[in-house]
Short mmCIF file of N, CA and C in Angstrom, two decimals:
data_model
loop_
_atom_site.label_atom_id
_atom_site.label_comp_id
_atom_site.label_asym_id
_atom_site.label_seq_id
_atom_site.Cartn_x
_atom_site.Cartn_y
_atom_site.Cartn_z
N MET A 1 0.81 -1.20 0.00
CA MET A 1 0.00 0.00 0.00
C MET A 1 0.86 1.27 0.00
N THR A 2 1.94 1.24 0.78
CA THR A 2 2.83 2.40 0.84
C THR A 2 3.46 2.67 -0.52
N ILE A 3 3.90 1.61 -1.18
CA ILE A 3 4.51 1.76 -2.51
C ILE A 3 3.50 2.36 -3.48
N ASP A 4 2.25 1.91 -3.41
CA ASP A 4 1.21 2.44 -4.30
C ASP A 4 1.02 3.94 -4.11
N ILE A 5 1.02 4.38 -2.87
CA ILE A 5 0.84 5.81 -2.58
C ILE A 5 2.02 6.61 -3.10
N ILE A 6 3.24 6.11 -2.86
CA ILE A 6 4.44 6.82 -3.32
C ILE A 6 4.46 6.92 -4.84
N ILE A 7 4.17 5.82 -5.53
CA ILE A 7 4.17 5.83 -7.01
C ILE A 7 3.08 6.75 -7.53
N THR A 8 1.92 6.75 -6.90
CA THR A 8 0.83 7.64 -7.32
C THR A 8 1.24 9.11 -7.16
N ILE A 9 1.89 9.43 -6.06
CA ILE A 9 2.37 10.81 -5.84
C ILE A 9 3.39 11.19 -6.90
N ILE A 10 4.31 10.27 -7.21
CA ILE A 10 5.32 10.54 -8.25
C ILE A 10 4.65 10.81 -9.59
N LEU A 11 3.71 9.96 -9.98
CA LEU A 11 3.03 10.13 -11.27
C LEU A 11 2.22 11.42 -11.31
N PHE A 12 1.55 11.74 -10.21
CA PHE A 12 0.78 12.97 -10.13
C PHE A 12 1.70 14.19 -10.25
N PHE A 13 2.85 14.14 -9.57
CA PHE A 13 3.82 15.23 -9.65
C PHE A 13 4.29 15.43 -11.09
N PHE A 14 4.61 14.35 -11.78
CA PHE A 14 5.07 14.46 -13.17
C PHE A 14 3.96 15.01 -14.06
N LEU A 15 2.73 14.56 -13.86
CA LEU A 15 1.61 15.03 -14.68
C LEU A 15 1.42 16.54 -14.50
N ILE A 16 1.37 17.00 -13.28
CA ILE A 16 1.19 18.44 -13.01
C ILE A 16 2.38 19.24 -13.53
N SER A 17 3.58 18.72 -13.32
CA SER A 17 4.78 19.41 -13.80
C SER A 17 4.75 19.56 -15.32
N GLY A 18 4.40 18.49 -16.02
CA GLY A 18 4.33 18.55 -17.48
C GLY A 18 3.23 19.47 -17.97
N PHE A 19 2.11 19.46 -17.27
CA PHE A 19 1.00 20.33 -17.64
C PHE A 19 1.41 21.79 -17.47
N THR A 20 2.19 22.08 -16.43
CA THR A 20 2.65 23.44 -16.18
C THR A 20 3.72 23.88 -17.18
N LEU A 21 4.68 23.00 -17.45
CA LEU A 21 5.80 23.37 -18.31
C LEU A 21 5.45 23.37 -19.80
N GLY A 22 4.56 22.48 -20.19
CA GLY A 22 4.18 22.42 -21.60
C GLY A 22 4.97 21.38 -22.38
N PHE A 23 4.53 21.18 -23.61
CA PHE A 23 5.07 20.13 -24.47
C PHE A 23 6.54 20.36 -24.81
N PHE A 24 6.88 21.56 -25.23
CA PHE A 24 8.24 21.83 -25.72
C PHE A 24 9.29 21.58 -24.65
N VAL A 25 9.07 22.08 -23.46
CA VAL A 25 10.05 21.91 -22.38
C VAL A 25 10.15 20.43 -21.99
N GLU A 26 9.02 19.74 -21.92
CA GLU A 26 9.05 18.31 -21.59
C GLU A 26 9.74 17.50 -22.68
N PHE A 27 9.51 17.87 -23.93
CA PHE A 27 10.14 17.19 -25.05
C PHE A 27 11.66 17.31 -24.94
N ILE A 28 12.14 18.52 -24.70
CA ILE A 28 13.58 18.74 -24.54
C ILE A 28 14.10 17.99 -23.31
N SER A 29 13.32 17.98 -22.26
CA SER A 29 13.72 17.30 -21.04
C SER A 29 13.88 15.79 -21.26
N ILE A 30 12.93 15.18 -21.96
CA ILE A 30 12.99 13.73 -22.20
C ILE A 30 14.18 13.38 -23.08
N PHE A 31 14.32 14.08 -24.20
CA PHE A 31 15.43 13.76 -25.09
C PHE A 31 16.77 14.16 -24.47
N GLY A 32 16.76 15.16 -23.63
CA GLY A 32 17.96 15.52 -22.89
C GLY A 32 18.35 14.42 -21.92
N LEU A 33 17.36 13.82 -21.27
CA LEU A 33 17.62 12.73 -20.34
C LEU A 33 18.20 11.52 -21.07
N ILE A 34 17.67 11.24 -22.24
CA ILE A 34 18.22 10.16 -23.07
C ILE A 34 19.68 10.49 -23.42
N GLY A 35 19.92 11.75 -23.77
CA GLY A 35 21.28 12.20 -24.07
C GLY A 35 22.21 12.06 -22.87
N VAL A 36 21.68 12.32 -21.68
CA VAL A 36 22.48 12.18 -20.46
C VAL A 36 22.89 10.72 -20.28
N PHE A 37 21.95 9.78 -20.48
CA PHE A 37 22.28 8.36 -20.36
C PHE A 37 23.33 7.95 -21.39
N LEU A 38 23.12 8.34 -22.64
CA LEU A 38 24.07 7.98 -23.70
C LEU A 38 25.43 8.65 -23.47
N GLY A 39 25.41 9.92 -23.11
CA GLY A 39 26.65 10.63 -22.84
C GLY A 39 27.41 10.04 -21.67
N SER A 40 26.69 9.63 -20.64
CA SER A 40 27.32 9.01 -19.48
C SER A 40 27.99 7.70 -19.87
N SER A 41 27.31 6.91 -20.69
CA SER A 41 27.88 5.63 -21.13
C SER A 41 29.14 5.86 -21.95
N TYR A 42 29.13 6.88 -22.79
CA TYR A 42 30.27 7.17 -23.66
C TYR A 42 31.44 7.77 -22.88
N MET A 43 31.15 8.67 -21.95
CA MET A 43 32.20 9.42 -21.27
C MET A 43 32.79 8.71 -20.05
N THR A 44 32.08 7.74 -19.48
CA THR A 44 32.55 7.08 -18.27
C THR A 44 33.91 6.40 -18.45
N PRO A 45 34.11 5.58 -19.49
CA PRO A 45 35.43 4.95 -19.63
C PRO A 45 36.57 5.98 -19.76
N ILE A 46 36.30 7.08 -20.44
CA ILE A 46 37.31 8.13 -20.60
C ILE A 46 37.64 8.74 -19.24
N LEU A 47 36.61 9.05 -18.45
CA LEU A 47 36.81 9.65 -17.13
C LEU A 47 37.57 8.69 -16.21
N VAL A 48 37.14 7.43 -16.18
CA VAL A 48 37.76 6.46 -15.28
C VAL A 48 39.24 6.28 -15.64
N GLU A 49 39.53 6.18 -16.92
CA GLU A 49 40.91 6.01 -17.36
C GLU A 49 41.78 7.21 -16.98
N SER A 50 41.24 8.40 -17.13
CA SER A 50 42.03 9.60 -16.82
C SER A 50 42.18 9.84 -15.31
N LEU A 51 41.24 9.36 -14.51
CA LEU A 51 41.30 9.58 -13.06
C LEU A 51 41.96 8.44 -12.29
N LYS A 52 42.18 7.30 -12.95
CA LYS A 52 42.70 6.12 -12.26
C LYS A 52 44.04 6.39 -11.56
N SER A 53 44.91 7.18 -12.18
CA SER A 53 46.22 7.43 -11.57
C SER A 53 46.10 8.31 -10.31
N HIS A 54 45.14 9.22 -10.29
CA HIS A 54 44.96 10.10 -9.13
C HIS A 54 44.06 9.49 -8.06
N TYR A 55 43.07 8.71 -8.48
CA TYR A 55 42.10 8.09 -7.57
C TYR A 55 42.03 6.60 -7.87
N PRO A 56 42.88 5.78 -7.25
CA PRO A 56 42.92 4.35 -7.57
C PRO A 56 41.63 3.60 -7.23
N GLY A 57 40.80 4.14 -6.35
CA GLY A 57 39.57 3.46 -5.95
C GLY A 57 38.41 3.65 -6.91
N ILE A 58 38.60 4.45 -7.95
CA ILE A 58 37.48 4.72 -8.86
C ILE A 58 37.25 3.51 -9.77
N ASN A 59 35.98 3.18 -9.99
CA ASN A 59 35.63 2.11 -10.91
C ASN A 59 34.56 2.62 -11.87
N GLN A 60 34.08 1.75 -12.74
CA GLN A 60 33.11 2.14 -13.77
C GLN A 60 31.82 2.68 -13.15
N THR A 61 31.36 2.04 -12.08
CA THR A 61 30.10 2.45 -11.46
C THR A 61 30.21 3.85 -10.86
N LYS A 62 31.26 4.08 -10.11
CA LYS A 62 31.46 5.40 -9.50
C LYS A 62 31.65 6.46 -10.58
N GLY A 63 32.42 6.12 -11.61
CA GLY A 63 32.63 7.05 -12.72
C GLY A 63 31.34 7.38 -13.43
N TYR A 64 30.49 6.36 -13.63
CA TYR A 64 29.21 6.58 -14.29
C TYR A 64 28.35 7.53 -13.47
N ILE A 65 28.32 7.31 -12.17
CA ILE A 65 27.51 8.16 -11.30
C ILE A 65 27.99 9.61 -11.36
N ILE A 66 29.31 9.80 -11.33
CA ILE A 66 29.86 11.16 -11.40
C ILE A 66 29.47 11.84 -12.71
N VAL A 67 29.70 11.14 -13.82
CA VAL A 67 29.38 11.72 -15.14
C VAL A 67 27.89 11.98 -15.26
N PHE A 68 27.07 11.03 -14.79
CA PHE A 68 25.62 11.19 -14.89
C PHE A 68 25.16 12.42 -14.12
N VAL A 69 25.64 12.58 -12.89
CA VAL A 69 25.22 13.71 -12.07
C VAL A 69 25.62 15.04 -12.71
N VAL A 70 26.85 15.11 -13.23
CA VAL A 70 27.32 16.34 -13.87
C VAL A 70 26.47 16.65 -15.10
N LEU A 71 26.26 15.66 -15.96
CA LEU A 71 25.47 15.89 -17.18
C LEU A 71 24.01 16.21 -16.84
N TYR A 72 23.48 15.55 -15.81
CA TYR A 72 22.09 15.81 -15.43
C TYR A 72 21.94 17.24 -14.89
N CYS A 73 22.90 17.70 -14.11
CA CYS A 73 22.86 19.09 -13.62
C CYS A 73 22.93 20.07 -14.79
N LEU A 74 23.75 19.75 -15.77
CA LEU A 74 23.83 20.58 -16.98
C LEU A 74 22.49 20.60 -17.71
N LEU A 75 21.85 19.44 -17.81
CA LEU A 75 20.53 19.36 -18.45
C LEU A 75 19.51 20.21 -17.70
N ILE A 76 19.51 20.12 -16.38
CA ILE A 76 18.57 20.92 -15.58
C ILE A 76 18.79 22.41 -15.84
N PHE A 77 20.05 22.82 -15.90
CA PHE A 77 20.37 24.22 -16.18
C PHE A 77 19.81 24.63 -17.55
N ILE A 78 20.02 23.81 -18.56
CA ILE A 78 19.54 24.13 -19.92
C ILE A 78 18.02 24.20 -19.95
N VAL A 79 17.35 23.23 -19.34
CA VAL A 79 15.88 23.21 -19.34
C VAL A 79 15.33 24.42 -18.59
N LYS A 80 15.94 24.77 -17.47
CA LYS A 80 15.48 25.96 -16.73
C LYS A 80 15.69 27.23 -17.55
N TYR A 81 16.79 27.31 -18.28
CA TYR A 81 17.05 28.46 -19.14
C TYR A 81 16.01 28.56 -20.26
N ILE A 82 15.73 27.43 -20.89
CA ILE A 82 14.71 27.42 -21.95
C ILE A 82 13.35 27.77 -21.38
N ASN A 83 13.05 27.25 -20.20
CA ASN A 83 11.77 27.55 -19.55
C ASN A 83 11.66 29.04 -19.24
N LYS A 84 12.76 29.67 -18.83
CA LYS A 84 12.74 31.12 -18.57
C LYS A 84 12.43 31.89 -19.84
N ILE A 85 13.00 31.45 -20.95
CA ILE A 85 12.74 32.11 -22.23
C ILE A 85 11.27 31.97 -22.61
N LEU A 86 10.72 30.78 -22.37
CA LEU A 86 9.34 30.50 -22.79
C LEU A 86 8.30 30.92 -21.76
N ILE A 87 8.72 31.36 -20.58
CA ILE A 87 7.77 31.66 -19.50
C ILE A 87 6.77 32.74 -19.88
N GLY A 88 7.18 33.69 -20.68
CA GLY A 88 6.27 34.77 -21.06
C GLY A 88 5.25 34.38 -22.11
N GLN A 89 5.50 33.27 -22.80
CA GLN A 89 4.58 32.85 -23.86
C GLN A 89 3.39 32.11 -23.26
N GLU A 90 2.26 32.35 -23.85
CA GLU A 90 1.03 31.68 -23.41
C GLU A 90 1.04 30.24 -23.92
N LYS A 91 0.73 29.31 -23.03
CA LYS A 91 0.66 27.90 -23.41
C LYS A 91 -0.82 27.55 -23.61
N ASN A 92 -1.14 27.07 -24.81
CA ASN A 92 -2.53 26.69 -25.05
C ASN A 92 -2.81 25.32 -24.44
N VAL A 93 -4.05 24.91 -24.49
CA VAL A 93 -4.49 23.67 -23.85
C VAL A 93 -3.78 22.46 -24.44
N ILE A 94 -3.62 22.42 -25.75
CA ILE A 94 -2.98 21.27 -26.40
C ILE A 94 -1.51 21.18 -25.97
N ASN A 95 -0.84 22.32 -25.88
CA ASN A 95 0.55 22.34 -25.43
C ASN A 95 0.64 21.80 -24.00
N ARG A 96 -0.27 22.21 -23.15
CA ARG A 96 -0.27 21.75 -21.75
C ARG A 96 -0.59 20.26 -21.65
N ILE A 97 -1.59 19.80 -22.40
CA ILE A 97 -1.96 18.38 -22.37
C ILE A 97 -0.80 17.53 -22.90
N GLY A 98 -0.18 17.98 -24.00
CA GLY A 98 0.97 17.26 -24.54
C GLY A 98 2.11 17.18 -23.53
N GLY A 99 2.36 18.28 -22.84
CA GLY A 99 3.39 18.28 -21.80
C GLY A 99 3.05 17.34 -20.66
N GLY A 100 1.77 17.32 -20.28
CA GLY A 100 1.33 16.41 -19.22
C GLY A 100 1.51 14.96 -19.61
N ILE A 101 1.17 14.63 -20.86
CA ILE A 101 1.30 13.24 -21.33
C ILE A 101 2.77 12.83 -21.38
N LEU A 102 3.62 13.70 -21.94
CA LEU A 102 5.06 13.37 -21.99
C LEU A 102 5.65 13.22 -20.59
N ALA A 103 5.28 14.11 -19.69
CA ALA A 103 5.80 14.04 -18.32
C ALA A 103 5.29 12.79 -17.62
N LEU A 104 4.04 12.43 -17.86
CA LEU A 104 3.48 11.22 -17.26
C LEU A 104 4.23 9.99 -17.77
N MET A 105 4.56 9.97 -19.06
CA MET A 105 5.35 8.86 -19.61
C MET A 105 6.72 8.79 -18.93
N LYS A 106 7.34 9.93 -18.73
CA LYS A 106 8.63 9.98 -18.04
C LYS A 106 8.46 9.47 -16.60
N GLY A 107 7.38 9.86 -15.95
CA GLY A 107 7.11 9.39 -14.59
C GLY A 107 6.90 7.89 -14.52
N ILE A 108 6.26 7.32 -15.54
CA ILE A 108 6.05 5.87 -15.59
C ILE A 108 7.39 5.15 -15.71
N VAL A 109 8.27 5.67 -16.55
CA VAL A 109 9.59 5.05 -16.70
C VAL A 109 10.36 5.12 -15.39
N ILE A 110 10.36 6.27 -14.75
CA ILE A 110 11.08 6.42 -13.48
C ILE A 110 10.45 5.54 -12.40
N SER A 111 9.14 5.47 -12.37
CA SER A 111 8.46 4.60 -11.40
C SER A 111 8.80 3.14 -11.65
N SER A 112 8.91 2.75 -12.91
CA SER A 112 9.28 1.37 -13.25
C SER A 112 10.68 1.04 -12.76
N ILE A 113 11.58 1.99 -12.89
CA ILE A 113 12.94 1.79 -12.40
C ILE A 113 12.93 1.64 -10.88
N ILE A 114 12.15 2.47 -10.21
CA ILE A 114 12.04 2.39 -8.75
C ILE A 114 11.48 1.03 -8.34
N ILE A 115 10.45 0.57 -9.03
CA ILE A 115 9.85 -0.73 -8.71
C ILE A 115 10.85 -1.85 -8.95
N ALA A 116 11.59 -1.79 -10.05
CA ALA A 116 12.60 -2.82 -10.33
C ALA A 116 13.65 -2.87 -9.23
N ILE A 117 14.07 -1.71 -8.75
CA ILE A 117 15.05 -1.66 -7.65
C ILE A 117 14.43 -2.23 -6.37
N LEU A 118 13.18 -1.87 -6.09
CA LEU A 118 12.51 -2.40 -4.90
C LEU A 118 12.37 -3.92 -4.97
N LEU A 119 12.07 -4.45 -6.14
CA LEU A 119 11.96 -5.90 -6.29
C LEU A 119 13.31 -6.58 -6.08
N LEU A 120 14.36 -5.93 -6.51
CA LEU A 120 15.70 -6.47 -6.29
C LEU A 120 16.05 -6.44 -4.80
N VAL A 121 15.76 -5.33 -4.14
CA VAL A 121 16.04 -5.19 -2.71
C VAL A 121 15.16 -6.14 -1.89
N SER A 122 13.95 -6.43 -2.37
CA SER A 122 13.03 -7.29 -1.62
C SER A 122 13.57 -8.71 -1.45
N LYS A 123 14.53 -9.10 -2.28
CA LYS A 123 15.12 -10.43 -2.14
C LYS A 123 16.01 -10.51 -0.90
N PHE A 124 16.44 -9.36 -0.38
CA PHE A 124 17.36 -9.32 0.76
C PHE A 124 16.75 -8.68 2.00
N ASN A 125 15.59 -8.04 1.87
CA ASN A 125 15.00 -7.29 2.98
C ASN A 125 13.54 -7.70 3.14
N SER A 126 13.20 -8.26 4.29
CA SER A 126 11.85 -8.77 4.50
C SER A 126 10.81 -7.66 4.58
N LEU A 127 11.18 -6.49 5.10
CA LEU A 127 10.24 -5.37 5.18
C LEU A 127 9.85 -4.89 3.78
N VAL A 128 10.83 -4.75 2.91
CA VAL A 128 10.55 -4.34 1.53
C VAL A 128 9.76 -5.44 0.82
N LYS A 129 10.08 -6.70 1.10
CA LYS A 129 9.36 -7.82 0.49
C LYS A 129 7.88 -7.78 0.87
N LYS A 130 7.61 -7.49 2.13
CA LYS A 130 6.23 -7.42 2.61
C LYS A 130 5.47 -6.31 1.87
N GLN A 131 6.12 -5.16 1.69
CA GLN A 131 5.48 -4.04 1.00
C GLN A 131 5.25 -4.34 -0.49
N THR A 132 6.24 -4.95 -1.14
CA THR A 132 6.08 -5.25 -2.57
C THR A 132 5.02 -6.33 -2.79
N ASP A 133 4.88 -7.25 -1.84
CA ASP A 133 3.85 -8.29 -1.98
C ASP A 133 2.44 -7.72 -1.87
N LYS A 134 2.27 -6.63 -1.09
CA LYS A 134 0.94 -6.03 -0.91
C LYS A 134 0.59 -5.01 -2.00
N SER A 135 1.56 -4.59 -2.77
CA SER A 135 1.37 -3.48 -3.70
C SER A 135 0.64 -3.89 -4.98
N LYS A 136 -0.39 -3.14 -5.34
CA LYS A 136 -1.11 -3.35 -6.60
C LYS A 136 -0.29 -2.86 -7.79
N VAL A 137 0.50 -1.79 -7.58
CA VAL A 137 1.35 -1.26 -8.65
C VAL A 137 2.42 -2.28 -9.02
N VAL A 138 3.03 -2.92 -8.03
CA VAL A 138 4.04 -3.94 -8.28
C VAL A 138 3.40 -5.13 -8.99
N GLU A 139 2.19 -5.48 -8.59
CA GLU A 139 1.46 -6.57 -9.25
C GLU A 139 1.24 -6.24 -10.73
N PHE A 140 0.83 -5.02 -11.03
CA PHE A 140 0.65 -4.58 -12.42
C PHE A 140 1.98 -4.60 -13.16
N TYR A 141 3.04 -4.15 -12.50
CA TYR A 141 4.38 -4.15 -13.09
C TYR A 141 4.78 -5.57 -13.48
N ASN A 142 4.55 -6.52 -12.58
CA ASN A 142 4.91 -7.91 -12.86
C ASN A 142 4.11 -8.48 -14.03
N GLU A 143 2.84 -8.07 -14.15
CA GLU A 143 2.01 -8.55 -15.26
C GLU A 143 2.46 -7.99 -16.60
N THR A 144 2.90 -6.74 -16.62
CA THR A 144 3.28 -6.10 -17.89
C THR A 144 4.77 -6.25 -18.22
N GLU A 145 5.54 -6.76 -17.28
CA GLU A 145 6.99 -6.87 -17.48
C GLU A 145 7.33 -7.74 -18.69
N SER A 146 6.66 -8.86 -18.86
CA SER A 146 6.99 -9.74 -19.99
C SER A 146 6.66 -9.09 -21.33
N TYR A 147 5.62 -8.29 -21.37
CA TYR A 147 5.27 -7.59 -22.62
C TYR A 147 6.34 -6.56 -22.97
N ILE A 148 6.79 -5.82 -21.99
CA ILE A 148 7.81 -4.79 -22.21
C ILE A 148 9.17 -5.43 -22.48
N TYR A 149 9.42 -6.57 -21.86
CA TYR A 149 10.70 -7.26 -21.96
C TYR A 149 11.06 -7.62 -23.40
N GLN A 150 10.05 -7.85 -24.24
CA GLN A 150 10.33 -8.23 -25.62
C GLN A 150 10.94 -7.10 -26.44
N TYR A 151 10.83 -5.87 -25.98
CA TYR A 151 11.39 -4.72 -26.70
C TYR A 151 12.79 -4.33 -26.23
N ILE A 152 13.31 -5.03 -25.24
CA ILE A 152 14.64 -4.72 -24.71
C ILE A 152 15.68 -5.43 -25.57
N PRO A 153 16.78 -4.74 -25.92
CA PRO A 153 17.83 -5.37 -26.74
C PRO A 153 18.40 -6.63 -26.07
N GLU A 154 18.81 -7.60 -26.89
CA GLU A 154 19.29 -8.89 -26.39
C GLU A 154 20.49 -8.75 -25.45
N GLU A 155 21.41 -7.83 -25.76
CA GLU A 155 22.59 -7.64 -24.93
C GLU A 155 22.19 -7.21 -23.51
N LEU A 156 21.22 -6.31 -23.43
CA LEU A 156 20.75 -5.84 -22.13
C LEU A 156 19.99 -6.95 -21.40
N LYS A 157 19.25 -7.77 -22.14
CA LYS A 157 18.54 -8.89 -21.51
C LYS A 157 19.52 -9.84 -20.83
N GLY A 158 20.65 -10.10 -21.50
CA GLY A 158 21.67 -10.98 -20.92
C GLY A 158 22.20 -10.44 -19.62
N LYS A 159 22.46 -9.14 -19.57
CA LYS A 159 22.95 -8.52 -18.34
C LYS A 159 21.89 -8.58 -17.25
N MET A 160 20.62 -8.39 -17.64
CA MET A 160 19.54 -8.44 -16.65
C MET A 160 19.41 -9.84 -16.06
N GLU A 161 19.58 -10.87 -16.89
CA GLU A 161 19.51 -12.24 -16.40
C GLU A 161 20.66 -12.51 -15.42
N ASP A 162 21.85 -11.98 -15.73
CA ASP A 162 22.99 -12.15 -14.82
C ASP A 162 22.71 -11.51 -13.47
N ILE A 163 22.08 -10.33 -13.49
CA ILE A 163 21.80 -9.61 -12.25
C ILE A 163 20.79 -10.37 -11.39
N LYS A 164 19.90 -11.12 -12.02
CA LYS A 164 18.89 -11.85 -11.26
C LYS A 164 19.50 -12.93 -10.37
N GLU A 165 20.70 -13.39 -10.71
CA GLU A 165 21.37 -14.40 -9.89
C GLU A 165 21.99 -13.72 -8.67
N LYS A 166 21.82 -14.34 -7.51
CA LYS A 166 22.25 -13.72 -6.25
C LYS A 166 23.74 -13.41 -6.21
N GLU A 167 24.60 -14.30 -6.71
CA GLU A 167 26.04 -14.06 -6.66
C GLU A 167 26.39 -12.80 -7.45
N THR A 168 25.76 -12.63 -8.58
CA THR A 168 26.04 -11.46 -9.41
C THR A 168 25.58 -10.20 -8.71
N VAL A 169 24.43 -10.25 -8.07
CA VAL A 169 23.93 -9.08 -7.34
C VAL A 169 24.91 -8.71 -6.24
N ASP A 170 25.39 -9.71 -5.51
CA ASP A 170 26.36 -9.44 -4.44
C ASP A 170 27.62 -8.79 -5.00
N SER A 171 28.10 -9.28 -6.14
CA SER A 171 29.32 -8.70 -6.71
C SER A 171 29.06 -7.27 -7.20
N TYR A 172 27.87 -6.99 -7.77
CA TYR A 172 27.55 -5.63 -8.19
C TYR A 172 27.48 -4.69 -7.00
N ILE A 173 26.89 -5.15 -5.91
CA ILE A 173 26.79 -4.33 -4.71
C ILE A 173 28.18 -4.04 -4.15
N LYS A 174 29.06 -5.04 -4.15
CA LYS A 174 30.43 -4.83 -3.67
C LYS A 174 31.18 -3.86 -4.57
N LYS A 175 30.95 -3.92 -5.89
CA LYS A 175 31.60 -2.98 -6.81
C LYS A 175 31.16 -1.55 -6.53
N ILE A 176 29.86 -1.39 -6.28
CA ILE A 176 29.32 -0.05 -6.03
C ILE A 176 29.91 0.53 -4.75
N LEU A 177 29.99 -0.31 -3.73
CA LEU A 177 30.49 0.17 -2.44
C LEU A 177 31.99 0.18 -2.43
#
């Protein structure tokens, strides 16, 4: 029940935010976020290689987090700047509805990531397991997961299968920490 309330609040926040900002700002935000993910993947090996001599403890995961945060902050700055430029313009109903729909889609993706992380954590934590077992949103996620899974690239599916095994999860957690 708690998970359902949190996910509902997240989706509502994204819907209202998109309705307020409009289609154009949300469109830039979504494609900017995709750019942040792609840029982080591309720039992480370069960063890790250049910092390894100064910071021997840095690994791919830590490097990815650093690059992602920096690029995401840059994206926020750009979106806020564009929003300032567009603030004086009147947004019609279609622009607002389009922004709401795009933002809601972004909220669904982020909520799905949160649910996937909660399901992973629930294997190790009984309190989280109890909450995920009671959640209607998690139940819906589990029902639709196989449908969405068919659109994921094969290479990523292989990595996801590896993560499902407990030993691999433990090694990923140790790498992160």
